[in-house]
Amino acid sequence: MNRFDRVTAILLQLQAKRVVSGPTLAQQFGVSLRTIYRDLRTLEEATTLLTAVLTAQLTDAPTARFSGAAMDKVRAVLRRSERDHLATIAPHVQVFAPRN
């Protein structure tokens, strides 16, 4: 199983179950506990990115500016590799308003 599929499967389990342990996930996917923690960090970053994009696109201008400033602070505390990864995926994230 590739990393994207594993992270997606972890996300689905986190949404479906009240409690999911790291060691259980590691055993289930045949990876180390450290890998599971890295995958969870990836999900945290994705959530942060999605929240920032949603806030910026679906709100008024002042709130969008605050959201942008908050995202700048998040980027500032990330490791360089994480910032680079975020810069790589950010242009590929799109949010579409719901149809009425």
mmCIF file of N, CA, C and O in Angstrom:
data_model
loop_
_atom_site.group_PDB
_atom_site.id
_atom_site.type_symbol
_atom_site.label_atom_id
_atom_site.label_comp_id
_atom_site.label_asym_id
_atom_site.label_seq_id
_atom_site.Cartn_x
_atom_site.Cartn_y
_atom_site.Cartn_z
ATOM 1 N N MET A 1 0.854 -1.179 0.000
ATOM 2 C CA MET A 1 0.000 0.000 0.000
ATOM 3 C C MET A 1 0.895 1.235 0.000
ATOM 4 O O MET A 1 1.817 1.343 0.796
ATOM 5 N N ASN A 2 0.594 2.173 -0.891
ATOM 6 C CA ASN A 2 1.404 3.394 -0.934
ATOM 7 C C ASN A 2 0.974 4.359 0.175
ATOM 8 O O ASN A 2 -0.049 4.167 0.833
ATOM 9 N N ARG A 3 1.760 5.397 0.369
ATOM 10 C CA ARG A 3 1.531 6.318 1.480
ATOM 11 C C ARG A 3 0.187 7.031 1.370
ATOM 12 O O ARG A 3 -0.536 7.182 2.357
ATOM 13 N N PHE A 4 -0.155 7.496 0.177
ATOM 14 C CA PHE A 4 -1.418 8.204 -0.001
ATOM 15 C C PHE A 4 -2.593 7.316 0.395
ATOM 16 O O PHE A 4 -3.497 7.753 1.117
ATOM 17 N N ASP A 5 -2.578 6.069 -0.056
ATOM 18 C CA ASP A 5 -3.666 5.145 0.293
ATOM 19 C C ASP A 5 -3.719 4.879 1.790
ATOM 20 O O ASP A 5 -4.795 4.802 2.378
ATOM 21 N N ARG A 6 -2.533 4.760 2.421
ATOM 22 C CA ARG A 6 -2.498 4.512 3.865
ATOM 23 C C ARG A 6 -3.040 5.708 4.639
ATOM 24 O O ARG A 6 -3.851 5.556 5.558
ATOM 25 N N VAL A 7 -2.621 6.914 4.259
ATOM 26 C CA VAL A 7 -3.089 8.118 4.953
ATOM 27 C C VAL A 7 -4.598 8.265 4.777
ATOM 28 O O VAL A 7 -5.312 8.609 5.725
ATOM 29 N N THR A 8 -5.087 7.976 3.584
ATOM 30 C CA THR A 8 -6.531 8.034 3.343
ATOM 31 C C THR A 8 -7.274 7.011 4.202
ATOM 32 O O THR A 8 -8.309 7.317 4.804
ATOM 33 N N ALA A 9 -6.729 5.807 4.286
ATOM 34 C CA ALA A 9 -7.355 4.765 5.115
ATOM 35 C C ALA A 9 -7.339 5.145 6.588
ATOM 36 O O ALA A 9 -8.313 4.907 7.319
ATOM 37 N N ILE A 10 -6.259 5.765 7.032
ATOM 38 C CA ILE A 10 -6.186 6.226 8.422
ATOM 39 C C ILE A 10 -7.249 7.290 8.670
ATOM 40 O O ILE A 10 -7.950 7.257 9.686
ATOM 41 N N LEU A 11 -7.378 8.218 7.754
ATOM 42 C CA LEU A 11 -8.400 9.257 7.889
ATOM 43 C C LEU A 11 -9.790 8.648 8.011
ATOM 44 O O LEU A 11 -10.586 9.039 8.872
ATOM 45 N N LEU A 12 -10.092 7.679 7.183
ATOM 46 C CA LEU A 12 -11.407 7.028 7.236
ATOM 47 C C LEU A 12 -11.629 6.342 8.581
ATOM 48 O O LEU A 12 -12.725 6.405 9.142
ATOM 49 N N GLN A 13 -10.588 5.707 9.101
ATOM 50 C CA GLN A 13 -10.731 5.061 10.409
ATOM 51 C C GLN A 13 -10.931 6.083 11.522
ATOM 52 O O GLN A 13 -11.718 5.869 12.439
ATOM 53 N N LEU A 14 -10.220 7.192 11.436
ATOM 54 C CA LEU A 14 -10.382 8.230 12.455
ATOM 55 C C LEU A 14 -11.782 8.829 12.424
ATOM 56 O O LEU A 14 -12.322 9.215 13.463
ATOM 57 N N GLN A 15 -12.373 8.898 11.246
ATOM 58 C CA GLN A 15 -13.727 9.424 11.128
ATOM 59 C C GLN A 15 -14.767 8.421 11.609
ATOM 60 O O GLN A 15 -15.810 8.801 12.118
ATOM 61 N N ALA A 16 -14.467 7.141 11.474
ATOM 62 C CA ALA A 16 -15.453 6.108 11.777
ATOM 63 C C ALA A 16 -15.432 5.630 13.229
ATOM 64 O O ALA A 16 -16.446 5.187 13.752
ATOM 65 N N LYS A 17 -14.286 5.717 13.871
ATOM 66 C CA LYS A 17 -14.152 5.164 15.218
ATOM 67 C C LYS A 17 -13.866 6.258 16.231
ATOM 68 O O LYS A 17 -13.211 7.244 15.928
ATOM 69 N N ARG A 18 -14.334 6.042 17.427
ATOM 70 C CA ARG A 18 -14.114 7.019 18.499
ATOM 71 C C ARG A 18 -12.657 7.038 18.952
ATOM 72 O O ARG A 18 -12.091 8.090 19.207
ATOM 73 N N VAL A 19 -12.037 5.866 19.061
ATOM 74 C CA VAL A 19 -10.654 5.759 19.499
ATOM 75 C C VAL A 19 -9.907 4.820 18.552
ATOM 76 O O VAL A 19 -10.377 3.725 18.253
ATOM 77 N N VAL A 20 -8.750 5.278 18.087
ATOM 78 C CA VAL A 20 -7.885 4.462 17.254
ATOM 79 C C VAL A 20 -6.475 4.626 17.809
ATOM 80 O O VAL A 20 -5.994 5.753 17.947
ATOM 81 N N SER A 21 -5.805 3.535 18.137
ATOM 82 C CA SER A 21 -4.468 3.645 18.710
ATOM 83 C C SER A 21 -3.397 3.568 17.625
ATOM 84 O O SER A 21 -3.563 2.897 16.603
ATOM 85 N N GLY A 22 -2.308 4.271 17.884
ATOM 86 C CA GLY A 22 -1.185 4.256 16.955
ATOM 87 C C GLY A 22 -0.616 2.868 16.743
ATOM 88 O O GLY A 22 -0.398 2.457 15.595
ATOM 89 N N PRO A 23 -0.353 2.126 17.820
ATOM 90 C CA PRO A 23 0.187 0.775 17.633
ATOM 91 C C PRO A 23 -0.746 -0.135 16.823
ATOM 92 O O PRO A 23 -0.284 -0.936 16.007
ATOM 93 N N THR A 24 -2.033 0.014 17.008
ATOM 94 C CA THR A 24 -2.987 -0.784 16.223
ATOM 95 C C THR A 24 -2.889 -0.437 14.746
ATOM 96 O O THR A 24 -2.873 -1.324 13.886
ATOM 97 N N LEU A 25 -2.818 0.859 14.440
ATOM 98 C CA LEU A 25 -2.682 1.279 13.048
ATOM 99 C C LEU A 25 -1.367 0.784 12.450
ATOM 100 O O LEU A 25 -1.332 0.317 11.303
ATOM 101 N N ALA A 26 -0.293 0.876 13.226
ATOM 102 C CA ALA A 26 1.006 0.419 12.736
ATOM 103 C C ALA A 26 0.967 -1.063 12.381
ATOM 104 O O ALA A 26 1.458 -1.480 11.322
ATOM 105 N N GLN A 27 0.366 -1.853 13.251
ATOM 106 C CA GLN A 27 0.255 -3.286 12.993
ATOM 107 C C GLN A 27 -0.643 -3.552 11.789
ATOM 108 O O GLN A 27 -0.324 -4.362 10.930
ATOM 109 N N GLN A 28 -1.753 -2.858 11.714
ATOM 110 C CA GLN A 28 -2.701 -3.061 10.621
ATOM 111 C C GLN A 28 -2.066 -2.778 9.256
ATOM 112 O O GLN A 28 -2.297 -3.499 8.292
ATOM 113 N N PHE A 29 -1.267 -1.720 9.172
ATOM 114 C CA PHE A 29 -0.688 -1.315 7.895
ATOM 115 C C PHE A 29 0.730 -1.831 7.681
ATOM 116 O O PHE A 29 1.332 -1.580 6.643
ATOM 117 N N GLY A 30 1.272 -2.531 8.676
ATOM 118 C CA GLY A 30 2.596 -3.116 8.526
ATOM 119 C C GLY A 30 3.708 -2.079 8.441
ATOM 120 O O GLY A 30 4.666 -2.256 7.680
ATOM 121 N N VAL A 31 3.562 -0.997 9.219
ATOM 122 C CA VAL A 31 4.573 0.056 9.252
ATOM 123 C C VAL A 31 4.930 0.340 10.702
ATOM 124 O O VAL A 31 4.278 -0.148 11.627
ATOM 125 N N SER A 32 5.947 1.155 10.903
ATOM 126 C CA SER A 32 6.356 1.491 12.269
ATOM 127 C C SER A 32 5.401 2.517 12.885
ATOM 128 O O SER A 32 4.681 3.224 12.176
ATOM 129 N N LEU A 33 5.449 2.582 14.197
ATOM 130 C CA LEU A 33 4.648 3.572 14.908
ATOM 131 C C LEU A 33 5.080 4.986 14.499
ATOM 132 O O LEU A 33 4.253 5.877 14.337
ATOM 133 N N ARG A 34 6.362 5.164 14.271
ATOM 134 C CA ARG A 34 6.876 6.462 13.831
ATOM 135 C C ARG A 34 6.260 6.865 12.483
ATOM 136 O O ARG A 34 5.918 8.029 12.263
ATOM 137 N N THR A 35 6.101 5.903 11.588
ATOM 138 C CA THR A 35 5.469 6.174 10.288
ATOM 139 C C THR A 35 4.024 6.603 10.481
ATOM 140 O O THR A 35 3.550 7.536 9.821
ATOM 141 N N ILE A 36 3.323 5.958 11.385
ATOM 142 C CA ILE A 36 1.937 6.341 11.672
ATOM 143 C C ILE A 36 1.895 7.776 12.194
ATOM 144 O O ILE A 36 1.059 8.581 11.768
ATOM 145 N N TYR A 37 2.817 8.135 13.080
ATOM 146 C CA TYR A 37 2.850 9.501 13.593
ATOM 147 C C TYR A 37 3.150 10.505 12.480
ATOM 148 O O TYR A 37 2.582 11.595 12.448
ATOM 149 N N ARG A 38 4.023 10.143 11.553
ATOM 150 C CA ARG A 38 4.278 11.026 10.404
ATOM 151 C C ARG A 38 3.022 11.167 9.546
ATOM 152 O O ARG A 38 2.708 12.249 9.054
ATOM 153 N N ASP A 39 2.310 10.070 9.359
ATOM 154 C CA ASP A 39 1.068 10.117 8.582
ATOM 155 C C ASP A 39 0.028 11.007 9.267
ATOM 156 O O ASP A 39 -0.684 11.764 8.609
ATOM 157 N N LEU A 40 -0.053 10.926 10.588
ATOM 158 C CA LEU A 40 -0.989 11.777 11.329
ATOM 159 C C LEU A 40 -0.589 13.246 11.205
ATOM 160 O O LEU A 40 -1.448 14.122 11.086
ATOM 161 N N ARG A 41 0.697 13.503 11.192
ATOM 162 C CA ARG A 41 1.182 14.882 10.998
ATOM 163 C C ARG A 41 0.771 15.394 9.617
ATOM 164 O O ARG A 41 0.372 16.549 9.459
ATOM 165 N N THR A 42 0.834 14.528 8.626
ATOM 166 C CA THR A 42 0.395 14.885 7.274
ATOM 167 C C THR A 42 -1.076 15.251 7.274
ATOM 168 O O THR A 42 -1.485 16.236 6.642
ATOM 169 N N LEU A 43 -1.882 14.484 7.985
ATOM 170 C CA LEU A 43 -3.310 14.793 8.084
ATOM 171 C C LEU A 43 -3.537 16.130 8.792
ATOM 172 O O LEU A 43 -4.424 16.892 8.404
ATOM 173 N N GLU A 44 -2.748 16.411 9.809
ATOM 174 C CA GLU A 44 -2.860 17.705 10.497
ATOM 175 C C GLU A 44 -2.563 18.851 9.531
ATOM 176 O O GLU A 44 -3.270 19.858 9.502
ATOM 177 N N GLU A 45 -1.509 18.684 8.743
ATOM 178 C CA GLU A 45 -1.146 19.726 7.777
ATOM 179 C C GLU A 45 -2.236 19.910 6.729
ATOM 180 O O GLU A 45 -2.552 21.041 6.346
ATOM 181 N N ALA A 46 -2.789 18.804 6.279
ATOM 182 C CA ALA A 46 -3.852 18.888 5.278
ATOM 183 C C ALA A 46 -5.072 19.603 5.842
ATOM 184 O O ALA A 46 -5.703 20.421 5.165
ATOM 185 N N THR A 47 -5.388 19.321 7.100
ATOM 186 C CA THR A 47 -6.517 19.978 7.746
ATOM 187 C C THR A 47 -6.271 21.479 7.882
ATOM 188 O O THR A 47 -7.151 22.297 7.619
ATOM 189 N N THR A 48 -5.060 21.837 8.263
ATOM 190 C CA THR A 48 -4.703 23.249 8.394
ATOM 191 C C THR A 48 -4.814 23.961 7.058
ATOM 192 O O THR A 48 -5.391 25.048 6.958
ATOM 193 N N LEU A 49 -4.278 23.331 6.025
ATOM 194 C CA LEU A 49 -4.330 23.920 4.694
ATOM 195 C C LEU A 49 -5.768 24.081 4.227
ATOM 196 O O LEU A 49 -6.158 25.146 3.730
ATOM 197 N N LEU A 50 -6.570 23.058 4.387
ATOM 198 C CA LEU A 50 -7.963 23.121 3.951
ATOM 199 C C LEU A 50 -8.737 24.186 4.716
ATOM 200 O O LEU A 50 -9.509 24.952 4.130
ATOM 201 N N THR A 51 -8.504 24.276 6.014
ATOM 202 C CA THR A 51 -9.177 25.299 6.820
ATOM 203 C C THR A 51 -8.800 26.693 6.344
ATOM 204 O O THR A 51 -9.660 27.570 6.206
ATOM 205 N N ALA A 52 -7.533 26.902 6.062
ATOM 206 C CA ALA A 52 -7.086 28.214 5.594
ATOM 207 C C ALA A 52 -7.695 28.552 4.240
ATOM 208 O O ALA A 52 -8.144 29.680 4.007
ATOM 209 N N VAL A 53 -7.738 27.577 3.345
ATOM 210 C CA VAL A 53 -8.306 27.815 2.011
ATOM 211 C C VAL A 53 -9.797 28.114 2.122
ATOM 212 O O VAL A 53 -10.303 29.052 1.498
ATOM 213 N N LEU A 54 -10.500 27.329 2.930
ATOM 214 C CA LEU A 54 -11.937 27.559 3.109
ATOM 215 C C LEU A 54 -12.213 28.936 3.681
ATOM 216 O O LEU A 54 -13.086 29.662 3.220
ATOM 217 N N THR A 55 -11.446 29.303 4.701
ATOM 218 C CA THR A 55 -11.644 30.598 5.333
ATOM 219 C C THR A 55 -11.366 31.727 4.353
ATOM 220 O O THR A 55 -12.122 32.697 4.286
ATOM 221 N N ALA A 56 -10.307 31.588 3.596
ATOM 222 C CA ALA A 56 -9.935 32.648 2.650
ATOM 223 C C ALA A 56 -10.942 32.787 1.518
ATOM 224 O O ALA A 56 -11.213 33.886 1.050
ATOM 225 N N GLN A 57 -11.521 31.683 1.068
ATOM 226 C CA GLN A 57 -12.402 31.718 -0.099
ATOM 227 C C GLN A 57 -13.870 31.940 0.241
ATOM 228 O O GLN A 57 -14.626 32.414 -0.593
ATOM 229 N N LEU A 58 -14.264 31.573 1.438
ATOM 230 C CA LEU A 58 -15.693 31.594 1.750
ATOM 231 C C LEU A 58 -16.067 32.597 2.831
ATOM 232 O O LEU A 58 -17.058 32.426 3.528
ATOM 233 N N THR A 59 -15.281 33.651 2.959
ATOM 234 C CA THR A 59 -15.575 34.635 3.996
ATOM 235 C C THR A 59 -15.346 36.043 3.465
ATOM 236 O O THR A 59 -14.979 36.229 2.315
ATOM 237 N N ASP A 60 -15.530 37.012 4.326
ATOM 238 C CA ASP A 60 -15.331 38.402 3.913
ATOM 239 C C ASP A 60 -13.831 38.747 3.876
ATOM 240 O O ASP A 60 -12.991 38.003 4.372
ATOM 241 N N ALA A 61 -13.510 39.883 3.295
ATOM 242 C CA ALA A 61 -12.116 40.280 3.084
ATOM 243 C C ALA A 61 -11.309 40.413 4.382
ATOM 244 O O ALA A 61 -10.185 39.916 4.453
ATOM 245 N N PRO A 62 -11.850 41.075 5.433
ATOM 246 C CA PRO A 62 -11.049 41.180 6.668
ATOM 247 C C PRO A 62 -10.721 39.818 7.285
ATOM 248 O O PRO A 62 -9.597 39.582 7.709
ATOM 249 N N THR A 63 -11.691 38.922 7.300
ATOM 250 C CA THR A 63 -11.448 37.591 7.860
ATOM 251 C C THR A 63 -10.460 36.821 6.988
ATOM 252 O O THR A 63 -9.605 36.093 7.497
ATOM 253 N N ALA A 64 -10.547 36.998 5.678
ATOM 254 C CA ALA A 64 -9.607 36.351 4.768
ATOM 255 C C ALA A 64 -8.180 36.829 5.044
ATOM 256 O O ALA A 64 -7.239 36.040 5.007
ATOM 257 N N ARG A 65 -8.019 38.114 5.332
ATOM 258 C CA ARG A 65 -6.688 38.634 5.662
ATOM 259 C C ARG A 65 -6.159 38.018 6.959
ATOM 260 O O ARG A 65 -4.994 37.638 7.059
ATOM 261 N N PHE A 66 -7.019 37.911 7.973
ATOM 262 C CA PHE A 66 -6.615 37.284 9.234
ATOM 263 C C PHE A 66 -6.243 35.824 9.007
ATOM 264 O O PHE A 66 -5.283 35.312 9.573
ATOM 265 N N SER A 67 -7.004 35.154 8.166
ATOM 266 C CA SER A 67 -6.717 33.761 7.839
ATOM 267 C C SER A 67 -5.356 33.632 7.161
ATOM 268 O O SER A 67 -4.571 32.735 7.475
ATOM 269 N N GLY A 68 -5.073 34.542 6.241
ATOM 270 C CA GLY A 68 -3.776 34.535 5.570
ATOM 271 C C GLY A 68 -2.636 34.756 6.547
ATOM 272 O O GLY A 68 -1.589 34.098 6.464
ATOM 273 N N ALA A 69 -2.828 35.675 7.480
ATOM 274 C CA ALA A 69 -1.795 35.940 8.488
ATOM 275 C C ALA A 69 -1.590 34.720 9.386
ATOM 276 O O ALA A 69 -0.453 34.372 9.737
ATOM 277 N N ALA A 70 -2.677 34.050 9.743
ATOM 278 C CA ALA A 70 -2.573 32.841 10.567
ATOM 279 C C ALA A 70 -1.829 31.742 9.813
ATOM 280 O O ALA A 70 -0.987 31.037 10.384
ATOM 281 N N MET A 71 -2.119 31.602 8.527
ATOM 282 C CA MET A 71 -1.434 30.586 7.729
ATOM 283 C C MET A 71 0.053 30.901 7.621
ATOM 284 O O MET A 71 0.883 29.993 7.642
ATOM 285 N N ASP A 72 0.403 32.168 7.531
ATOM 286 C CA ASP A 72 1.821 32.553 7.509
ATOM 287 C C ASP A 72 2.515 32.113 8.797
ATOM 288 O O ASP A 72 3.654 31.645 8.773
ATOM 289 N N LYS A 73 1.817 32.238 9.920
ATOM 290 C CA LYS A 73 2.388 31.815 11.204
ATOM 291 C C LYS A 73 2.557 30.299 11.255
ATOM 292 O O LYS A 73 3.548 29.792 11.780
ATOM 293 N N VAL A 74 1.588 29.584 10.705
ATOM 294 C CA VAL A 74 1.700 28.121 10.651
ATOM 295 C C VAL A 74 2.908 27.729 9.812
ATOM 296 O O VAL A 74 3.713 26.878 10.211
ATOM 297 N N ARG A 75 3.056 28.352 8.657
ATOM 298 C CA ARG A 75 4.199 28.045 7.794
ATOM 299 C C ARG A 75 5.528 28.336 8.502
ATOM 300 O O ARG A 75 6.501 27.611 8.325
ATOM 301 N N ALA A 76 5.552 29.388 9.304
ATOM 302 C CA ALA A 76 6.789 29.798 9.967
ATOM 303 C C ALA A 76 7.305 28.750 10.954
ATOM 304 O O ALA A 76 8.514 28.647 11.172
ATOM 305 N N VAL A 77 6.410 27.958 11.548
ATOM 306 C CA VAL A 77 6.854 26.975 12.530
ATOM 307 C C VAL A 77 7.088 25.589 11.927
ATOM 308 O O VAL A 77 7.566 24.689 12.607
ATOM 309 N N LEU A 78 6.765 25.426 10.649
ATOM 310 C CA LEU A 78 6.990 24.135 10.006
ATOM 311 C C LEU A 78 8.466 23.946 9.668
ATOM 312 O O LEU A 78 9.194 24.914 9.443
ATOM 313 N N ARG A 79 8.878 22.690 9.631
ATOM 314 C CA ARG A 79 10.229 22.405 9.155
ATOM 315 C C ARG A 79 10.303 22.763 7.674
ATOM 316 O O ARG A 79 9.299 22.806 6.977
ATOM 317 N N ARG A 80 11.504 23.006 7.196
ATOM 318 C CA ARG A 80 11.696 23.422 5.801
ATOM 319 C C ARG A 80 11.078 22.412 4.830
ATOM 320 O O ARG A 80 10.415 22.793 3.870
ATOM 321 N N SER A 81 11.272 21.132 5.087
ATOM 322 C CA SER A 81 10.718 20.107 4.188
ATOM 323 C C SER A 81 9.187 20.177 4.158
ATOM 324 O O SER A 81 8.567 19.987 3.113
ATOM 325 N N GLU A 82 8.578 20.462 5.313
ATOM 326 C CA GLU A 82 7.122 20.572 5.377
ATOM 327 C C GLU A 82 6.635 21.821 4.657
ATOM 328 O O GLU A 82 5.619 21.801 3.976
ATOM 329 N N ARG A 83 7.370 22.928 4.809
ATOM 330 C CA ARG A 83 7.008 24.154 4.081
ATOM 331 C C ARG A 83 7.095 23.926 2.581
ATOM 332 O O ARG A 83 6.224 24.353 1.821
ATOM 333 N N ASP A 84 8.157 23.232 2.161
ATOM 334 C CA ASP A 84 8.312 22.945 0.733
ATOM 335 C C ASP A 84 7.175 22.066 0.233
ATOM 336 O O ASP A 84 6.626 22.288 -0.845
ATOM 337 N N HIS A 85 6.808 21.068 1.034
ATOM 338 C CA HIS A 85 5.710 20.182 0.653
ATOM 339 C C HIS A 85 4.402 20.962 0.564
ATOM 340 O O HIS A 85 3.627 20.802 -0.384
ATOM 341 N N LEU A 86 4.163 21.825 1.515
ATOM 342 C CA LEU A 86 2.960 22.649 1.516
ATOM 343 C C LEU A 86 2.920 23.556 0.285
ATOM 344 O O LEU A 86 1.885 23.693 -0.366
ATOM 345 N N ALA A 87 4.056 24.138 -0.047
ATOM 346 C CA ALA A 87 4.123 25.002 -1.230
ATOM 347 C C ALA A 87 3.858 24.206 -2.505
ATOM 348 O O ALA A 87 3.268 24.726 -3.463
ATOM 349 N N THR A 88 4.247 22.950 -2.508
ATOM 350 C CA THR A 88 4.034 22.098 -3.680
ATOM 351 C C THR A 88 2.568 21.734 -3.857
ATOM 352 O O THR A 88 2.046 21.761 -4.969
ATOM 353 N N ILE A 89 1.884 21.415 -2.748
ATOM 354 C CA ILE A 89 0.495 20.954 -2.885
ATOM 355 C C ILE A 89 -0.533 22.082 -2.872
ATOM 356 O O ILE A 89 -1.630 21.917 -3.394
ATOM 357 N N ALA A 90 -0.189 23.225 -2.297
ATOM 358 C CA ALA A 90 -1.158 24.318 -2.168
ATOM 359 C C ALA A 90 -1.803 24.726 -3.495
ATOM 360 O O ALA A 90 -3.021 24.927 -3.545
ATOM 361 N N PRO A 91 -1.056 24.834 -4.597
ATOM 362 C CA PRO A 91 -1.698 25.240 -5.852
ATOM 363 C C PRO A 91 -2.697 24.213 -6.390
ATOM 364 O O PRO A 91 -3.505 24.528 -7.258
ATOM 365 N N HIS A 92 -2.649 23.002 -5.863
ATOM 366 C CA HIS A 92 -3.525 21.945 -6.350
ATOM 367 C C HIS A 92 -4.791 21.763 -5.514
ATOM 368 O O HIS A 92 -5.598 20.897 -5.785
ATOM 369 N N VAL A 93 -4.927 22.586 -4.474
ATOM 370 C CA VAL A 93 -6.109 22.501 -3.616
ATOM 371 C C VAL A 93 -7.144 23.511 -4.102
ATOM 372 O O VAL A 93 -6.848 24.691 -4.238
ATOM 373 N N GLN A 94 -8.332 23.020 -4.384
ATOM 374 C CA GLN A 94 -9.416 23.878 -4.809
ATOM 375 C C GLN A 94 -10.637 23.596 -3.955
ATOM 376 O O GLN A 94 -10.916 22.463 -3.610
ATOM 377 N N VAL A 95 -11.365 24.638 -3.629
ATOM 378 C CA VAL A 95 -12.587 24.505 -2.861
ATOM 379 C C VAL A 95 -13.724 25.063 -3.704
ATOM 380 O O VAL A 95 -13.649 26.184 -4.204
ATOM 381 N N PHE A 96 -14.738 24.260 -3.893
ATOM 382 C CA PHE A 96 -15.885 24.684 -4.682
ATOM 383 C C PHE A 96 -17.057 24.965 -3.730
ATOM 384 O O PHE A 96 -17.323 24.187 -2.820
ATOM 385 N N ALA A 97 -17.709 26.080 -3.952
ATOM 386 C CA ALA A 97 -18.884 26.425 -3.133
ATOM 387 C C ALA A 97 -19.995 25.425 -3.431
ATOM 388 O O ALA A 97 -20.129 24.950 -4.563
ATOM 389 N N PRO A 98 -20.775 25.072 -2.424
ATOM 390 C CA PRO A 98 -21.866 24.135 -2.658
ATOM 391 C C PRO A 98 -22.891 24.719 -3.612
ATOM 392 O O PRO A 98 -23.144 25.929 -3.635
ATOM 393 N N ARG A 99 -23.463 23.839 -4.400
ATOM 394 C CA ARG A 99 -24.523 24.266 -5.333
ATOM 395 C C ARG A 99 -25.843 24.299 -4.602
ATOM 396 O O ARG A 99 -26.160 23.447 -3.796
ATOM 397 N N ASN A 100 -26.630 25.282 -4.906
ATOM 398 C CA ASN A 100 -27.961 25.383 -4.266
ATOM 399 C C ASN A 100 -29.024 24.789 -5.154
ATOM 400 O O ASN A 100 -29.026 24.704 -6.271
#
